[in-house]
PDB file of C-alpha atoms in Angstrom:
ATOM      1  CA  UNK A 296      99.156  82.913 120.679  1.00 88.00           C
ATOM      2  CA  UNK A 297     101.290  80.804 118.319  1.00 95.00           C
ATOM      3  CA  UNK A 298      99.912  78.823 115.352  1.00 97.00           C
ATOM      4  CA  UNK A 299     101.738  76.413 113.057  1.00 98.00           C
ATOM      5  CA  UNK A 300     100.916  76.284 109.391  1.00 97.00           C
ATOM      6  CA  UNK A 301     102.544  73.816 107.018  1.00 97.00           C
ATOM      7  CA  UNK A 302     105.319  76.237 106.135  1.00 97.00           C
ATOM      8  CA  UNK A 303     105.388  78.915 108.866  1.00 98.00           C
ATOM      9  CA  UNK A 304     104.594  79.986 112.365  1.00 98.00           C
ATOM     10  CA  UNK A 305     102.122  82.823 113.003  1.00 98.00           C
ATOM     11  CA  UNK A 306     102.145  84.620 116.370  1.00 98.00           C
ATOM     12  CA  UNK A 307      98.986  86.659 117.076  1.00 97.00           C
ATOM     13  CA  UNK A 308     100.561  89.695 118.822  1.00 97.00           C
ATOM     14  CA  UNK A 309      97.327  91.598 119.473  1.00 96.00           C
ATOM     15  CA  UNK A 310      93.830  91.951 117.999  1.00 95.00           C
ATOM     16  CA  UNK A 311      95.062  93.286 114.691  1.00 96.00           C
ATOM     17  CA  UNK A 312      98.746  92.329 114.325  1.00 98.00           C
ATOM     18  CA  UNK A 313     100.367  88.977 113.508  1.00 98.00           C
ATOM     19  CA  UNK A 314     104.033  88.014 113.317  1.00 98.00           C
ATOM     20  CA  UNK A 315     104.897  85.636 110.502  1.00 98.00           C
ATOM     21  CA  UNK A 316     108.069  83.446 110.529  1.00 98.00           C
ATOM     22  CA  UNK A 317     108.461  81.347 107.388  1.00 98.00           C
ATOM     23  CA  UNK A 318     110.373  78.115 107.990  1.00 98.00           C
ATOM     24  CA  UNK A 319     113.941  77.779 106.730  1.00 97.00           C
ATOM     25  CA  UNK A 320     114.477  76.931 103.049  1.00 97.00           C
ATOM     26  CA  UNK A 321     110.790  76.967 102.133  1.00 97.00           C
ATOM     27  CA  UNK A 322     109.702  77.887  98.622  1.00 97.00           C
ATOM     28  CA  UNK A 323     106.206  79.304  99.113  1.00 96.00           C
ATOM     29  CA  UNK A 324     103.709  77.967  96.612  1.00 97.00           C
ATOM     30  CA  UNK A 325     100.277  79.285  95.617  1.00 97.00           C
ATOM     31  CA  UNK A 326      98.783  76.558  97.825  1.00 97.00           C
ATOM     32  CA  UNK A 327     100.756  77.844 100.802  1.00 97.00           C
ATOM     33  CA  UNK A 328      99.551  81.336 100.035  1.00 97.00           C
ATOM     34  CA  UNK A 329      95.958  80.065 100.064  1.00 96.00           C
ATOM     35  CA  UNK A 330      96.547  78.301 103.392  1.00 97.00           C
ATOM     36  CA  UNK A 331      98.014  81.552 104.763  1.00 96.00           C
ATOM     37  CA  UNK A 332      95.092  83.716 103.537  1.00 96.00           C
ATOM     38  CA  UNK A 333      92.549  81.269 104.915  1.00 97.00           C
ATOM     39  CA  UNK A 334      94.272  81.465 108.363  1.00 97.00           C
ATOM     40  CA  UNK A 335      94.263  85.267 108.256  1.00 97.00           C
ATOM     41  CA  UNK A 336      90.569  85.404 107.321  1.00 96.00           C
ATOM     42  CA  UNK A 337      89.738  83.141 110.179  1.00 96.00           C
ATOM     43  CA  UNK A 338      91.644  85.157 112.797  1.00 96.00           C
ATOM     44  CA  UNK A 339      91.078  88.758 111.699  1.00 96.00           C
ATOM     45  CA  UNK A 340      87.616  90.142 111.189  1.00 93.00           C
ATOM     46  CA  UNK A 341      88.737  93.782 110.618  1.00 94.00           C
ATOM     47  CA  UNK A 342      91.832  95.539 109.237  1.00 96.00           C
ATOM     48  CA  UNK A 343      95.179  94.075 110.309  1.00 98.00           C
ATOM     49  CA  UNK A 344      98.940  94.349 109.873  1.00 98.00           C
ATOM     50  CA  UNK A 345     101.692  91.799 109.541  1.00 98.00           C
ATOM     51  CA  UNK A 346     105.146  91.742 111.004  1.00 98.00           C
ATOM     52  CA  UNK A 347     107.168  89.573 108.692  1.00 98.00           C
ATOM     53  CA  UNK A 348     110.149  88.325 110.695  1.00 98.00           C
ATOM     54  CA  UNK A 349     112.654  87.164 107.962  1.00 97.00           C
ATOM     55  CA  UNK A 350     114.933  85.347 110.448  1.00 96.00           C
ATOM     56  CA  UNK A 351     115.038  82.390 108.007  1.00 96.00           C
ATOM     57  CA  UNK A 352     115.933  82.340 104.263  1.00 95.00           C
ATOM     58  CA  UNK A 353     113.060  81.360 102.010  1.00 95.00           C
ATOM     59  CA  UNK A 354     111.705  82.102  98.524  1.00 94.00           C
ATOM     60  CA  UNK A 355     108.430  82.240  96.600  1.00 94.00           C
ATOM     61  CA  UNK A 356     107.241  80.646  93.400  1.00 96.00           C
ATOM     62  CA  UNK A 357     106.408  83.222  90.747  1.00 94.00           C
ATOM     63  CA  UNK A 358     102.649  82.581  91.275  1.00 95.00           C
ATOM     64  CA  UNK A 359     103.038  83.074  95.033  1.00 95.00           C
ATOM     65  CA  UNK A 360     104.891  86.376  94.471  1.00 94.00           C
ATOM     66  CA  UNK A 361     101.901  87.571  92.495  1.00 94.00           C
ATOM     67  CA  UNK A 362      99.250  86.669  95.091  1.00 94.00           C
ATOM     68  CA  UNK A 363     100.889  86.969  98.553  1.00 94.00           C
ATOM     69  CA  UNK A 364      99.735  89.813 100.772  1.00 93.00           C
ATOM     70  CA  UNK A 365      96.598  90.398  98.661  1.00 92.00           C
ATOM     71  CA  UNK A 366      94.176  89.959 101.593  1.00 92.00           C
ATOM     72  CA  UNK A 367      91.551  92.712 101.410  1.00 92.00           C
ATOM     73  CA  UNK A 368      91.827  93.539 105.143  1.00 95.00           C
ATOM     74  CA  UNK A 369      95.700  93.679 105.171  1.00 97.00           C
ATOM     75  CA  UNK A 370      96.586  97.342 105.547  1.00 97.00           C
ATOM     76  CA  UNK A 371     100.219  97.482 106.672  1.00 98.00           C
ATOM     77  CA  UNK A 372     103.326  95.311 106.592  1.00 98.00           C
ATOM     78  CA  UNK A 373     106.536  95.645 108.611  1.00 98.00           C
ATOM     79  CA  UNK A 374     109.397  93.477 107.422  1.00 98.00           C
ATOM     80  CA  UNK A 375     112.262  92.657 109.771  1.00 98.00           C
ATOM     81  CA  UNK A 376     115.398  91.908 107.726  1.00 96.00           C
ATOM     82  CA  UNK A 377     118.612  90.420 108.982  1.00 96.00           C
ATOM     83  CA  UNK A 378     120.844  91.051 106.014  1.00 94.00           C
ATOM     84  CA  UNK A 379     121.266  93.465 103.132  1.00 93.00           C
ATOM     85  CA  UNK A 380     120.351  90.689 100.742  1.00 94.00           C
ATOM     86  CA  UNK A 381     117.022  90.102 102.553  1.00 94.00           C
ATOM     87  CA  UNK A 382     116.211  93.778 102.331  1.00 94.00           C
ATOM     88  CA  UNK A 383     116.984  93.898  98.598  1.00 94.00           C
ATOM     89  CA  UNK A 384     114.687  90.839  98.035  1.00 93.00           C
ATOM     90  CA  UNK A 385     111.922  92.587  99.992  1.00 94.00           C
ATOM     91  CA  UNK A 386     112.311  95.718  97.842  1.00 94.00           C
ATOM     92  CA  UNK A 387     112.177  93.616  94.675  1.00 93.00           C
ATOM     93  CA  UNK A 388     108.968  92.032  95.817  1.00 94.00           C
ATOM     94  CA  UNK A 389     107.478  95.427  96.650  1.00 94.00           C
ATOM     95  CA  UNK A 390     108.513  96.715  93.210  1.00 94.00           C
ATOM     96  CA  UNK A 391     106.976  93.664  91.483  1.00 93.00           C
ATOM     97  CA  UNK A 392     103.741  94.434  93.357  1.00 94.00           C
ATOM     98  CA  UNK A 393     103.857  98.220  92.912  1.00 93.00           C
ATOM     99  CA  UNK A 394     100.348  98.299  91.513  1.00 92.00           C
ATOM    100  CA  UNK A 395      99.090  97.101  94.941  1.00 93.00           C
ATOM    101  CA  UNK A 396     100.581 100.209  96.672  1.00 93.00           C
ATOM    102  CA  UNK A 397     101.549  98.255  99.774  1.00 95.00           C
ATOM    103  CA  UNK A 398     102.068 100.244 102.953  1.00 96.00           C
ATOM    104  CA  UNK A 399     105.331  98.359 103.687  1.00 97.00           C
ATOM    105  CA  UNK A 400     108.391  99.389 105.673  1.00 97.00           C
ATOM    106  CA  UNK A 401     111.689  97.649 106.195  1.00 96.00           C
ATOM    107  CA  UNK A 402     113.383  97.367 109.599  1.00 97.00           C
ATOM    108  CA  UNK A 403     116.756  95.931 110.597  1.00 95.00           C
ATOM    109  CA  UNK A 404     116.633  92.965 112.851  1.00 92.00           C
ATOM    110  CA  UNK A 405     120.259  93.490 113.585  1.00 88.00           C
ATOM    111  CA  UNK A 406     119.502  96.925 114.964  1.00 84.00           C
ATOM    112  CA  UNK A 407     116.659  95.724 117.217  1.00 83.00           C
ATOM    113  CA  UNK A 408     114.137  96.675 114.521  1.00 91.00           C
ATOM    114  CA  UNK A 409     111.490  94.179 115.719  1.00 96.00           C
ATOM    115  CA  UNK A 410     110.153  96.574 118.358  1.00 96.00           C
ATOM    116  CA  UNK A 411     110.384  99.544 115.901  1.00 96.00           C
ATOM    117  CA  UNK A 412     108.427  97.557 113.375  1.00 97.00           C
ATOM    118  CA  UNK A 413     105.747  96.552 115.872  1.00 98.00           C
ATOM    119  CA  UNK A 414     105.404 100.106 117.115  1.00 97.00           C
ATOM    120  CA  UNK A 415     105.142 101.361 113.550  1.00 97.00           C
ATOM    121  CA  UNK A 416     102.427  98.783 112.788  1.00 98.00           C
ATOM    122  CA  UNK A 417     100.407  99.976 115.805  1.00 97.00           C
ATOM    123  CA  UNK A 418     100.750 103.636 114.720  1.00 97.00           C
ATOM    124  CA  UNK A 419      99.792 102.926 111.129  1.00 97.00           C
ATOM    125  CA  UNK A 420      96.795 100.735 112.062  1.00 96.00           C
ATOM    126  CA  UNK A 421      95.518 103.367 114.471  1.00 94.00           C
ATOM    127  CA  UNK A 422      95.329 105.799 111.504  1.00 90.00           C
ATOM    128  CA  UNK A 423      93.231 103.227 109.476  1.00 81.00           C
ATOM    129  CA  UNK A 424      90.801 102.272 112.228  1.00 60.00           C
TER     130      UNK A 424
END
């Protein structure tokens, strides 16, 4: 089931995994993060994982970087990157938020990593449930 937020599309893939595709050239603000968290709270009542499909280039405000992916029920994140630059940016974000100890793994969209990311999310979430 696909849902449109003001800055992204969210596809509910199963009862505890959502795919997020941020629109091209967006700079995510703290208000967008709040909209995002509210959506996730509405659609997931237990632990969940996110498949972040970085098919588009986008960025975050500093405040958004400090608060994104802080949802208490978010347990695992798979990021599908389509360039080395995208993977470096994902790693920088993970390093910035090291105190949160995200269970995050990068996958290559060029090497058909979407399916690998989805399978990894299912495996990781089965260990949490």
